[in-house]
């Protein structure tokens, strides 16, 4: 479990922080006003975008690899895309699938879809084979937009679907109208905006629904109250556009402030600060692993000579928080807590150290069962809150003002709800996350429960990896779990496997098989070959023992480590764990 160095938030902390907020009052008030919006109001992402474009027409909206697109030009191109989609039958309630690596056109296509009242299905270009086919099946998209740089994902399918290449979309758009679609003004906040794919405990990705209402609530809470960008700010984001960190947090913050979004093609630890300088960025979006990788680079006397004053993201570990901000001269950290499917979010609006901040909406931090990971009920059948400074399971209350949008699968949605928690009739969303209750509405993220762990900023479903291992001809049984690596964020994937009679462990073949079946981040870093696995319905007791052993020495098993796609699995060696912590291994 992660260690949180800050147990509580005190009155002294507030007394220091609050006076510094005086100049931010207008933005805070706009944020609070946003929470009065109802799901039935005519309000949408597309409407917000075109309203800001009308006010900030000549100001840069997007920067990408040295080129800028103004708000006015971006809105015109988005409208042209929308008319192309409409000509292909896309209307209110339909889905436009987008399979693309980071580039402005992917963002414009998503905005075009939501302007029509359609849902933009943001596909993960790391998915392959059955997993990608499953995701495409969920979307049932009217149009599937494809970036040629993501073609490899479609090539993994036996029967690839029809696609609209981005290049063709852009060409068709040249002759389309650039007028705002009339339907944009009619869209209600409760309607669907995005499908964001998230790994659950079912083994296959789930399509988490992001409504306009929840996105707009994020703009109010995170954008206006937490991040508070100004019109001359440029926020750099090299995280995938299919992630909420980019599509919701960054984009909503940009539109809330009329600022500029600089899109990075991908994260590169060696080129990161060069990209920041090239875009003249005053802020950037992070996940914890990104910050840690930046700290692994050799120190330079120029580390503080950058234009960044603000960072926004999640997962900045308490033990590196001050080292990171001091080394790179970061004045403000807008750390937040949220999940693709969660109906609330926390944000460090007061710029306190080592906290995910506050949430104005109702939530509870409750006692939980170690074995099941579920909220624990007392003798009266009700839940019990933990005390300040203690760790518990985070639940968010489901209300008309904070609805749970759920997944595309109704059964999966129901499993995430806790009913009659504190009183009859109430409903709570189970985040599956442990947080520390710090007081004064503040919490700090501690750990993730259940059969999902987080690695490289992605959720990895253990059952999905177990399924992939189980289809290899040499593997008889497999148990997958996450293990901690000191200095690394999240949990590294590890598998314990048994082999079929007469089979041996071929490290290169197993690795190739997994890379063919899984996103690269889901391929386990460690494989332990054991003689037997306890055959229970859930493997839970076996997983506990294996997780405690981790990658430690065990005379009764053989341990292998991943050396990348080409190197495969090799016998474990001293120094491998340190290489992983430093971001040097493995290479995909």
XYZ file of C-alpha atoms in Angstrom:
588
model
C 0.000 0.000 0.000
C 1.284 3.458 -0.832
C 2.564 5.545 2.086
C 1.010 8.949 2.580
C 3.254 11.291 4.534
C 0.437 13.755 5.246
C -2.140 12.412 7.664
C -4.359 15.449 8.241
C -5.170 18.942 6.986
C -5.288 21.486 9.817
C -6.599 24.978 10.508
C -3.098 26.400 10.071
C -2.936 24.957 6.542
C -6.179 26.702 5.653
C -5.064 29.982 7.226
C -1.986 29.992 4.996
C -3.753 28.922 1.797
C -6.994 30.904 1.767
C -5.581 34.479 1.620
C -3.671 33.531 -1.547
C -6.975 32.743 -3.249
C -8.320 36.312 -3.241
C -7.296 37.037 -6.843
C -8.899 33.763 -7.959
C -12.387 34.624 -6.686
C -13.945 35.317 -10.145
C -12.878 31.899 -11.455
C -14.047 30.202 -8.263
C -17.453 31.875 -8.521
C -17.839 30.748 -12.137
C -17.051 27.239 -10.970
C -19.623 27.352 -8.187
C -22.219 28.732 -10.590
C -21.596 25.754 -12.855
C -22.764 23.395 -10.122
C -26.248 24.917 -10.305
C -26.630 23.491 -13.819
C -29.192 20.688 -14.122
C -29.028 17.633 -16.413
C -32.067 18.918 -18.317
C -30.473 22.269 -19.173
C -29.533 22.927 -22.788
C -25.784 22.886 -22.290
C -23.109 20.854 -24.033
C -19.412 20.598 -24.793
C -19.935 21.678 -28.385
C -21.885 24.750 -27.292
C -19.157 25.731 -24.817
C -16.484 25.291 -27.480
C -18.227 27.398 -30.106
C -19.092 30.094 -27.528
C -15.427 30.380 -26.526
C -14.438 30.358 -30.209
C -16.769 33.293 -30.840
C -15.050 35.282 -28.091
C -11.443 34.167 -28.649
C -11.499 33.781 -32.440
C -7.904 34.736 -33.315
C -6.362 33.252 -30.162
C -4.543 29.901 -30.535
C -6.733 26.990 -29.462
C -4.382 24.111 -30.326
C -0.649 23.861 -30.900
C 0.977 20.770 -32.368
C 4.561 20.301 -33.500
C 5.159 23.968 -34.241
C 1.808 24.800 -35.815
C -1.106 26.633 -34.195
C -4.815 26.567 -35.001
C -6.928 29.495 -33.805
C -10.244 29.070 -32.042
C -12.103 30.409 -35.080
C -10.299 28.150 -37.550
C -10.699 25.139 -35.269
C -14.434 25.773 -34.866
C -14.840 26.089 -38.636
C -12.982 22.816 -39.242
C -14.953 21.045 -36.500
C -18.153 22.200 -38.181
C -16.957 20.894 -41.548
C -16.155 17.517 -39.959
C -19.618 17.513 -38.385
C -21.294 18.089 -41.749
C -19.255 15.245 -43.283
C -20.418 12.964 -40.463
C -24.010 14.098 -40.946
C -23.796 13.307 -44.664
C -22.825 9.771 -43.638
C -25.913 9.403 -41.476
C -24.548 10.437 -38.086
C -27.186 12.069 -35.913
C -28.207 12.600 -32.332
C -27.656 9.431 -30.321
C -25.284 7.771 -32.814
C -21.640 6.921 -32.150
C -18.530 8.088 -33.988
C -15.581 5.816 -33.215
C -12.137 7.452 -33.193
C -9.010 5.301 -33.373
C -6.134 7.722 -33.472
C -2.843 8.632 -31.902
C -2.368 12.165 -30.604
C -2.989 14.810 -33.244
C -5.334 17.817 -33.455
C -7.569 16.164 -36.059
C -8.558 13.477 -33.533
C -9.670 16.169 -31.081
C -11.531 18.015 -33.839
C -13.328 14.794 -34.834
C -14.434 14.237 -31.236
C -15.748 17.801 -30.989
C -17.542 17.379 -34.323
C -19.309 14.270 -33.036
C -20.533 15.912 -29.825
C -21.694 19.002 -31.750
C -24.110 16.708 -33.603
C -25.411 15.169 -30.389
C -23.510 11.978 -31.212
C -21.120 10.203 -28.859
C -17.393 10.136 -29.572
C -16.065 6.629 -28.834
C -12.408 7.136 -27.953
C -10.670 3.851 -28.734
C -7.391 2.838 -27.154
C -4.905 2.321 -30.000
C -2.887 -0.076 -27.810
C -5.687 -2.648 -27.882
C -5.301 -5.662 -30.137
C -7.239 -8.675 -31.383
C -10.188 -9.843 -29.305
C -9.918 -6.875 -26.944
C -10.174 -4.306 -29.732
C -12.925 -6.312 -31.425
C -14.848 -6.296 -28.136
C -14.486 -2.510 -27.832
C -15.610 -1.938 -31.421
C -18.602 -4.179 -30.780
C -19.632 -2.078 -27.787
C -19.549 1.136 -29.809
C -21.453 -0.052 -32.893
C -20.252 3.202 -34.437
C -21.970 4.748 -37.440
C -18.568 6.003 -38.604
C -15.109 4.840 -37.504
C -12.422 7.479 -37.988
C -8.924 6.035 -38.386
C -5.536 7.663 -38.057
C -3.133 5.816 -40.373
C -0.597 5.786 -37.518
C -2.965 3.495 -35.600
C -3.415 1.046 -38.504
C -1.436 -1.627 -36.649
C -4.303 -1.997 -34.173
C -6.817 -2.770 -36.932
C -4.348 -5.129 -38.600
C -4.667 -7.382 -35.527
C -8.325 -8.093 -36.391
C -9.446 -11.023 -38.519
C -12.153 -8.899 -40.156
C -11.323 -5.182 -39.902
C -14.356 -2.848 -40.117
C -14.896 -0.130 -42.693
C -13.158 3.090 -41.738
C -13.024 6.766 -42.665
C -9.318 7.709 -42.739
C -8.531 11.075 -41.165
C -6.878 12.187 -44.389
C -10.071 11.438 -46.337
C -12.176 13.171 -43.687
C -10.017 16.287 -43.976
C -10.261 16.205 -47.768
C -14.056 15.844 -47.730
C -14.300 18.653 -45.189
C -12.822 21.152 -47.660
C -16.140 21.259 -49.520
C -18.404 21.078 -46.440
C -20.166 23.937 -44.671
C -18.347 25.647 -41.807
C -21.565 26.834 -40.116
C -22.401 25.739 -36.573
C -24.841 22.778 -36.691
C -28.265 23.964 -35.431
C -28.674 20.820 -33.319
C -25.820 21.894 -31.010
C -28.060 24.483 -29.339
C -30.684 21.810 -28.575
C -28.487 19.235 -26.834
C -29.252 18.681 -23.152
C -26.519 18.225 -20.563
C -27.720 14.724 -19.659
C -27.004 13.372 -23.158
C -24.001 11.193 -23.979
C -20.742 12.854 -25.030
C -17.838 10.391 -24.845
C -17.190 6.714 -24.334
C -13.904 6.268 -22.474
C -12.675 2.683 -22.263
C -11.632 1.490 -18.850
C -10.488 -1.923 -17.646
C -12.725 -3.484 -15.041
C -12.692 -6.798 -13.246
C -14.592 -8.602 -15.986
C -11.549 -9.208 -18.174
C -12.651 -7.087 -21.118
C -12.720 -3.283 -21.350
C -15.863 -1.449 -20.327
C -17.055 1.677 -22.093
C -17.430 4.285 -19.386
C -19.978 6.919 -20.357
C -19.092 10.593 -20.034
C -22.194 12.751 -20.334
C -22.072 16.430 -21.243
C -23.334 17.089 -17.716
C -20.420 15.358 -16.009
C -17.882 16.909 -18.385
C -19.324 20.373 -17.710
C -19.212 19.627 -13.996
C -15.534 18.801 -14.445
C -15.038 22.140 -16.198
C -16.609 23.879 -13.204
C -14.813 21.919 -10.504
C -11.453 21.178 -12.067
C -11.209 23.849 -14.746
C -12.640 26.914 -12.988
C -11.993 26.052 -9.341
C -8.889 23.873 -9.462
C -6.699 24.550 -12.499
C -7.794 28.165 -13.173
C -5.963 28.778 -16.459
C -5.831 32.328 -17.783
C -6.236 33.407 -21.393
C -2.483 33.661 -21.970
C -1.732 30.201 -20.520
C -0.592 27.270 -22.638
C -1.047 23.789 -21.148
C 1.026 20.980 -22.647
C -0.537 17.506 -22.762
C 1.314 14.485 -24.128
C -1.073 11.974 -22.534
C -3.322 9.997 -24.930
C -6.419 11.804 -26.161
C -8.451 8.684 -25.341
C -7.765 9.401 -21.655
C -9.931 11.619 -19.495
C -6.773 13.434 -18.352
C -6.565 14.857 -21.868
C -10.134 14.877 -23.134
C -11.844 16.051 -19.972
C -9.357 17.580 -17.536
C -7.088 19.371 -20.019
C -9.708 20.340 -22.587
C -12.222 21.583 -20.008
C -9.511 23.631 -18.270
C -8.506 25.181 -21.596
C -12.077 26.129 -22.500
C -12.801 27.400 -18.975
C -9.952 29.898 -19.316
C -9.970 30.535 -23.063
C -6.393 29.232 -23.025
C -4.307 27.150 -25.452
C -3.856 23.363 -25.522
C -0.485 22.169 -26.787
C -0.785 18.516 -27.846
C 2.284 16.300 -27.630
C 2.426 13.286 -29.932
C 3.524 11.094 -27.031
C 5.496 11.280 -23.806
C 9.260 11.282 -24.224
C 11.318 11.739 -21.083
C 14.324 12.980 -23.052
C 12.369 15.491 -25.167
C 9.755 16.577 -22.639
C 11.264 19.892 -21.604
C 12.218 20.698 -25.199
C 8.553 20.281 -26.162
C 7.502 22.453 -23.231
C 9.910 25.162 -24.379
C 8.897 24.854 -28.044
C 5.249 25.405 -27.073
C 6.074 28.124 -24.524
C 3.909 26.141 -22.113
C 3.037 27.605 -18.729
C 1.447 24.385 -17.483
C 1.312 20.676 -18.239
C -0.874 17.665 -17.520
C 0.721 14.712 -15.745
C 0.248 11.276 -14.331
C 2.482 10.288 -11.432
C 4.722 8.107 -13.550
C 5.533 11.022 -15.860
C 6.784 13.094 -12.919
C 8.887 10.248 -11.598
C 10.492 9.637 -14.995
C 11.419 13.310 -15.228
C 13.131 13.027 -11.847
C 15.235 10.074 -13.063
C 16.991 12.298 -15.599
C 20.427 13.705 -14.642
C 20.135 16.992 -12.781
C 21.038 20.148 -14.690
C 21.655 23.681 -13.520
C 18.906 24.758 -15.917
C 16.200 22.505 -14.451
C 14.309 25.520 -13.080
C 14.759 27.559 -16.259
C 11.362 26.744 -17.705
C 8.089 28.576 -18.239
C 5.930 26.090 -16.303
C 4.362 27.358 -13.096
C 1.389 25.001 -12.812
C 0.901 21.257 -13.245
C -2.384 19.358 -13.159
C -2.840 15.618 -12.899
C -3.097 12.676 -10.570
C -0.717 10.274 -8.916
C 2.089 12.600 -7.762
C 3.430 10.552 -4.884
C 3.881 12.201 -1.483
C 7.499 11.040 -1.237
C 8.532 12.867 -4.422
C 6.083 15.792 -4.266
C 8.502 18.407 -2.857
C 11.523 17.059 -4.709
C 9.657 17.456 -7.980
C 8.277 20.937 -7.347
C 11.587 22.232 -5.930
C 13.748 20.828 -8.708
C 11.650 22.181 -11.583
C 10.380 25.360 -9.932
C 6.701 24.395 -9.963
C 4.642 26.931 -8.009
C 1.292 25.165 -7.965
C 0.164 21.528 -8.133
C -3.487 20.953 -9.047
C -3.462 17.283 -8.079
C -6.878 15.703 -8.502
C -8.627 12.416 -7.914
C -11.187 11.068 -10.335
C -12.032 8.068 -12.463
C -13.580 7.696 -15.898
C -16.813 6.356 -14.430
C -16.850 8.208 -11.087
C -19.548 10.856 -10.585
C -17.384 13.154 -8.443
C -13.823 14.445 -8.423
C -11.422 15.995 -5.931
C -8.994 18.768 -6.805
C -6.215 20.473 -4.864
C -7.681 23.953 -5.295
C -5.807 25.422 -2.300
C -2.337 24.314 -3.479
C -1.603 22.222 -0.407
C 1.110 19.595 -0.438
C 0.438 15.883 -0.681
C -3.321 15.879 -1.118
C -5.856 15.199 -3.852
C -7.827 18.139 -2.527
C -11.492 18.783 -1.899
C -14.827 17.827 -3.404
C -17.974 19.947 -2.979
C -20.264 16.982 -3.659
C -21.285 14.322 -1.088
C -18.976 11.345 -0.506
C -18.002 8.974 2.297
C -14.789 7.194 3.335
C -15.869 3.936 4.937
C -14.541 0.786 6.538
C -13.975 -2.079 4.106
C -13.368 -5.818 4.079
C -9.750 -6.792 3.338
C -10.670 -10.005 1.559
C -13.569 -8.872 -0.622
C -12.540 -5.249 -1.025
C -16.182 -4.274 -0.484
C -17.678 -1.786 1.954
C -18.125 -3.379 5.378
C -21.553 -3.308 7.012
C -22.098 -3.286 10.759
C -24.526 -5.337 12.810
C -27.275 -2.889 11.827
C -26.568 -3.542 8.139
C -25.254 -0.031 7.548
C -21.852 1.387 6.612
C -19.433 3.066 9.010
C -17.260 6.092 8.213
C -13.572 6.116 9.180
C -12.021 8.839 11.309
C -9.850 11.730 10.151
C -6.346 10.499 9.348
C -7.573 6.961 8.682
C -7.732 4.997 5.419
C -10.985 3.695 4.012
C -12.915 2.883 0.844
C -14.129 5.930 -1.068
C -17.827 6.019 -1.965
C -19.526 8.836 -3.857
C -23.201 9.551 -3.375
C -25.435 9.181 -6.426
C -27.931 12.046 -6.657
C -29.805 14.028 -9.293
C -26.974 16.580 -9.240
C -24.307 13.859 -9.263
C -25.750 10.992 -11.332
C -23.822 7.828 -12.106
C -23.647 7.657 -15.898
C -22.493 4.050 -15.725
C -21.144 1.777 -18.431
C -22.593 0.504 -21.670
C -23.284 -2.728 -19.726
C -26.176 -2.295 -17.249
C -25.138 -5.325 -15.195
C -21.594 -3.972 -14.790
C -23.071 -0.617 -13.743
C -25.242 -2.167 -11.034
C -22.278 -4.042 -9.544
C -20.567 -0.732 -8.809
C -23.454 0.582 -6.698
C -23.908 0.279 -2.934
C -27.549 0.675 -1.949
C -29.063 1.490 1.462
C -25.627 2.409 2.788
C -26.404 4.786 5.641
C -30.169 4.965 5.355
C -32.827 3.185 3.370
C -33.034 4.360 -0.210
C -29.642 6.014 -0.564
C -27.246 4.950 -3.343
C -23.446 5.181 -3.489
C -20.882 4.501 -6.202
C -18.057 2.191 -5.115
C -14.848 3.684 -6.524
C -12.791 0.621 -5.577
C -10.128 3.000 -4.267
C -8.662 3.505 -0.824
C -8.110 7.078 0.306
C -6.941 8.742 3.491
C -9.502 11.060 5.063
C -7.436 14.186 5.809
C -10.133 16.481 7.197
C -11.652 19.731 5.932
C -13.114 17.808 2.951
C -9.617 16.736 1.792
C -8.495 13.206 0.864
C -5.290 11.611 -0.396
C -5.243 8.632 -2.750
C -3.706 5.525 -1.177
C -4.310 2.401 -3.264
C -6.591 0.572 -5.682
C -8.593 -2.489 -4.646
C -10.007 -5.419 -6.548
C -8.803 -7.359 -9.550
C -7.564 -4.274 -11.350
C -4.228 -2.567 -10.842
C -2.761 0.534 -12.428
C 0.487 0.582 -14.434
C 1.861 3.246 -16.785
C -1.234 5.326 -16.157
C -3.536 2.526 -17.385
C -5.890 0.156 -15.589
C -4.955 -3.488 -16.077
C -7.622 -6.153 -15.534
C -6.010 -9.275 -14.080
C -8.649 -11.551 -15.587
C -7.914 -10.174 -19.055
C -4.203 -10.991 -18.681
C -5.020 -14.403 -17.190
C -7.209 -15.090 -20.200
C -4.416 -14.203 -22.603
C -1.920 -16.410 -20.778
C -4.422 -19.262 -20.725
C -4.560 -19.374 -24.519
C -0.842 -20.142 -24.831
C -0.278 -23.793 -25.622
C 2.293 -24.301 -22.856
C 0.335 -22.688 -20.024
C -1.966 -24.820 -17.893
C -3.016 -22.228 -15.282
C -2.294 -18.581 -14.490
C -2.843 -16.109 -11.679
C -2.098 -12.428 -12.321
C -1.660 -9.666 -9.744
C 0.110 -6.350 -9.243
C 3.281 -5.897 -7.195
C 4.884 -2.769 -5.781
C 8.246 -1.561 -7.040
C 9.936 1.037 -4.863
C 10.185 4.288 -6.788
C 7.600 3.261 -9.398
C 4.008 4.441 -9.637
C 1.158 1.973 -9.627
C 1.788 -1.760 -9.557
C 3.825 -3.816 -11.997
C 2.120 -6.827 -13.515
C 3.190 -10.269 -12.309
C 1.929 -13.726 -13.217
C 2.333 -17.121 -11.628
C 1.868 -19.908 -14.144
C 1.851 -23.674 -14.256
C 2.875 -25.528 -17.407
C 1.193 -28.401 -19.198
C 2.787 -31.826 -18.999
C 5.819 -32.061 -21.257
C 5.977 -28.300 -21.920
C 8.811 -25.916 -21.055
C 8.728 -22.162 -20.582
C 9.787 -20.407 -23.798
C 10.226 -16.794 -22.684
C 10.328 -15.263 -26.145
C 7.303 -17.198 -27.381
C 5.195 -16.368 -24.311
C 6.095 -12.684 -24.527
C 5.265 -12.514 -28.235
C 1.941 -14.234 -27.554
C 1.060 -11.674 -24.870
C 2.103 -8.685 -26.973
C -0.183 -10.013 -29.715
C -3.096 -10.345 -27.308
C -2.682 -7.385 -24.939
C -1.805 -3.697 -24.846
C 1.910 -3.378 -24.130
C 1.308 -1.884 -20.677
C -0.697 -4.987 -19.652
C 2.073 -7.496 -20.448
C 3.382 -8.679 -17.035
C 6.923 -7.658 -16.132
C 7.419 -10.784 -14.013
C 6.448 -14.404 -14.584
C 6.935 -17.011 -11.875
C 6.743 -20.631 -13.045
C 5.340 -22.757 -10.211
C 4.457 -26.431 -9.819
C 0.846 -25.934 -8.712
C -1.787 -23.250 -8.242
C -4.520 -23.612 -5.658
C -7.730 -24.325 -7.543
C -10.344 -22.123 -5.905
C -13.115 -20.179 -7.565
C -11.331 -16.851 -7.154
C -7.651 -17.685 -6.434
C -7.857 -15.005 -3.724
C -5.927 -16.837 -1.013
C -3.329 -17.870 -3.580
C -3.040 -14.294 -4.838
C -2.467 -12.945 -1.334
C 0.468 -15.294 -0.745
C 1.933 -14.695 -4.207
C 1.559 -10.931 -3.898
C 3.400 -10.993 -0.564
C 6.225 -13.013 -2.141
C 6.340 -10.611 -5.082
C 9.556 -10.953 -7.065
C 11.489 -12.257 -4.060
C 13.589 -15.407 -4.099
C 11.770 -18.720 -3.886
C 13.620 -22.038 -4.230
C 10.455 -23.823 -5.381
C 9.833 -21.706 -8.487
C 11.621 -20.019 -11.390
C 11.344 -16.261 -11.886
C 11.505 -14.594 -15.304
C 11.552 -10.904 -16.194
C 10.378 -9.105 -19.309
C 13.137 -7.727 -21.543
C 10.745 -6.167 -24.045
C 9.002 -7.407 -27.167
C 12.181 -8.557 -28.866
C 13.948 -9.880 -25.776
C 10.970 -11.713 -24.310
C 11.132 -13.227 -20.839
C 14.584 -13.984 -19.474
C 15.832 -15.366 -16.163
C 15.604 -12.748 -13.406
C 18.811 -10.875 -12.673
C 20.059 -8.364 -10.107
C 19.349 -4.790 -11.067
C 16.230 -5.434 -13.147
C 13.891 -3.869 -10.589
C 16.058 -0.752 -10.436
C 15.934 -0.507 -14.238
C 12.134 -0.636 -14.160
C 11.976 2.028 -11.443
C 14.208 4.268 -13.562
C 12.015 3.778 -16.630
C 14.743 1.926 -18.534
C 13.064 -1.463 -18.881
C 11.325 -3.096 -20.537
C 11.085 -1.685 -24.037
C 7.878 -2.525 -25.922
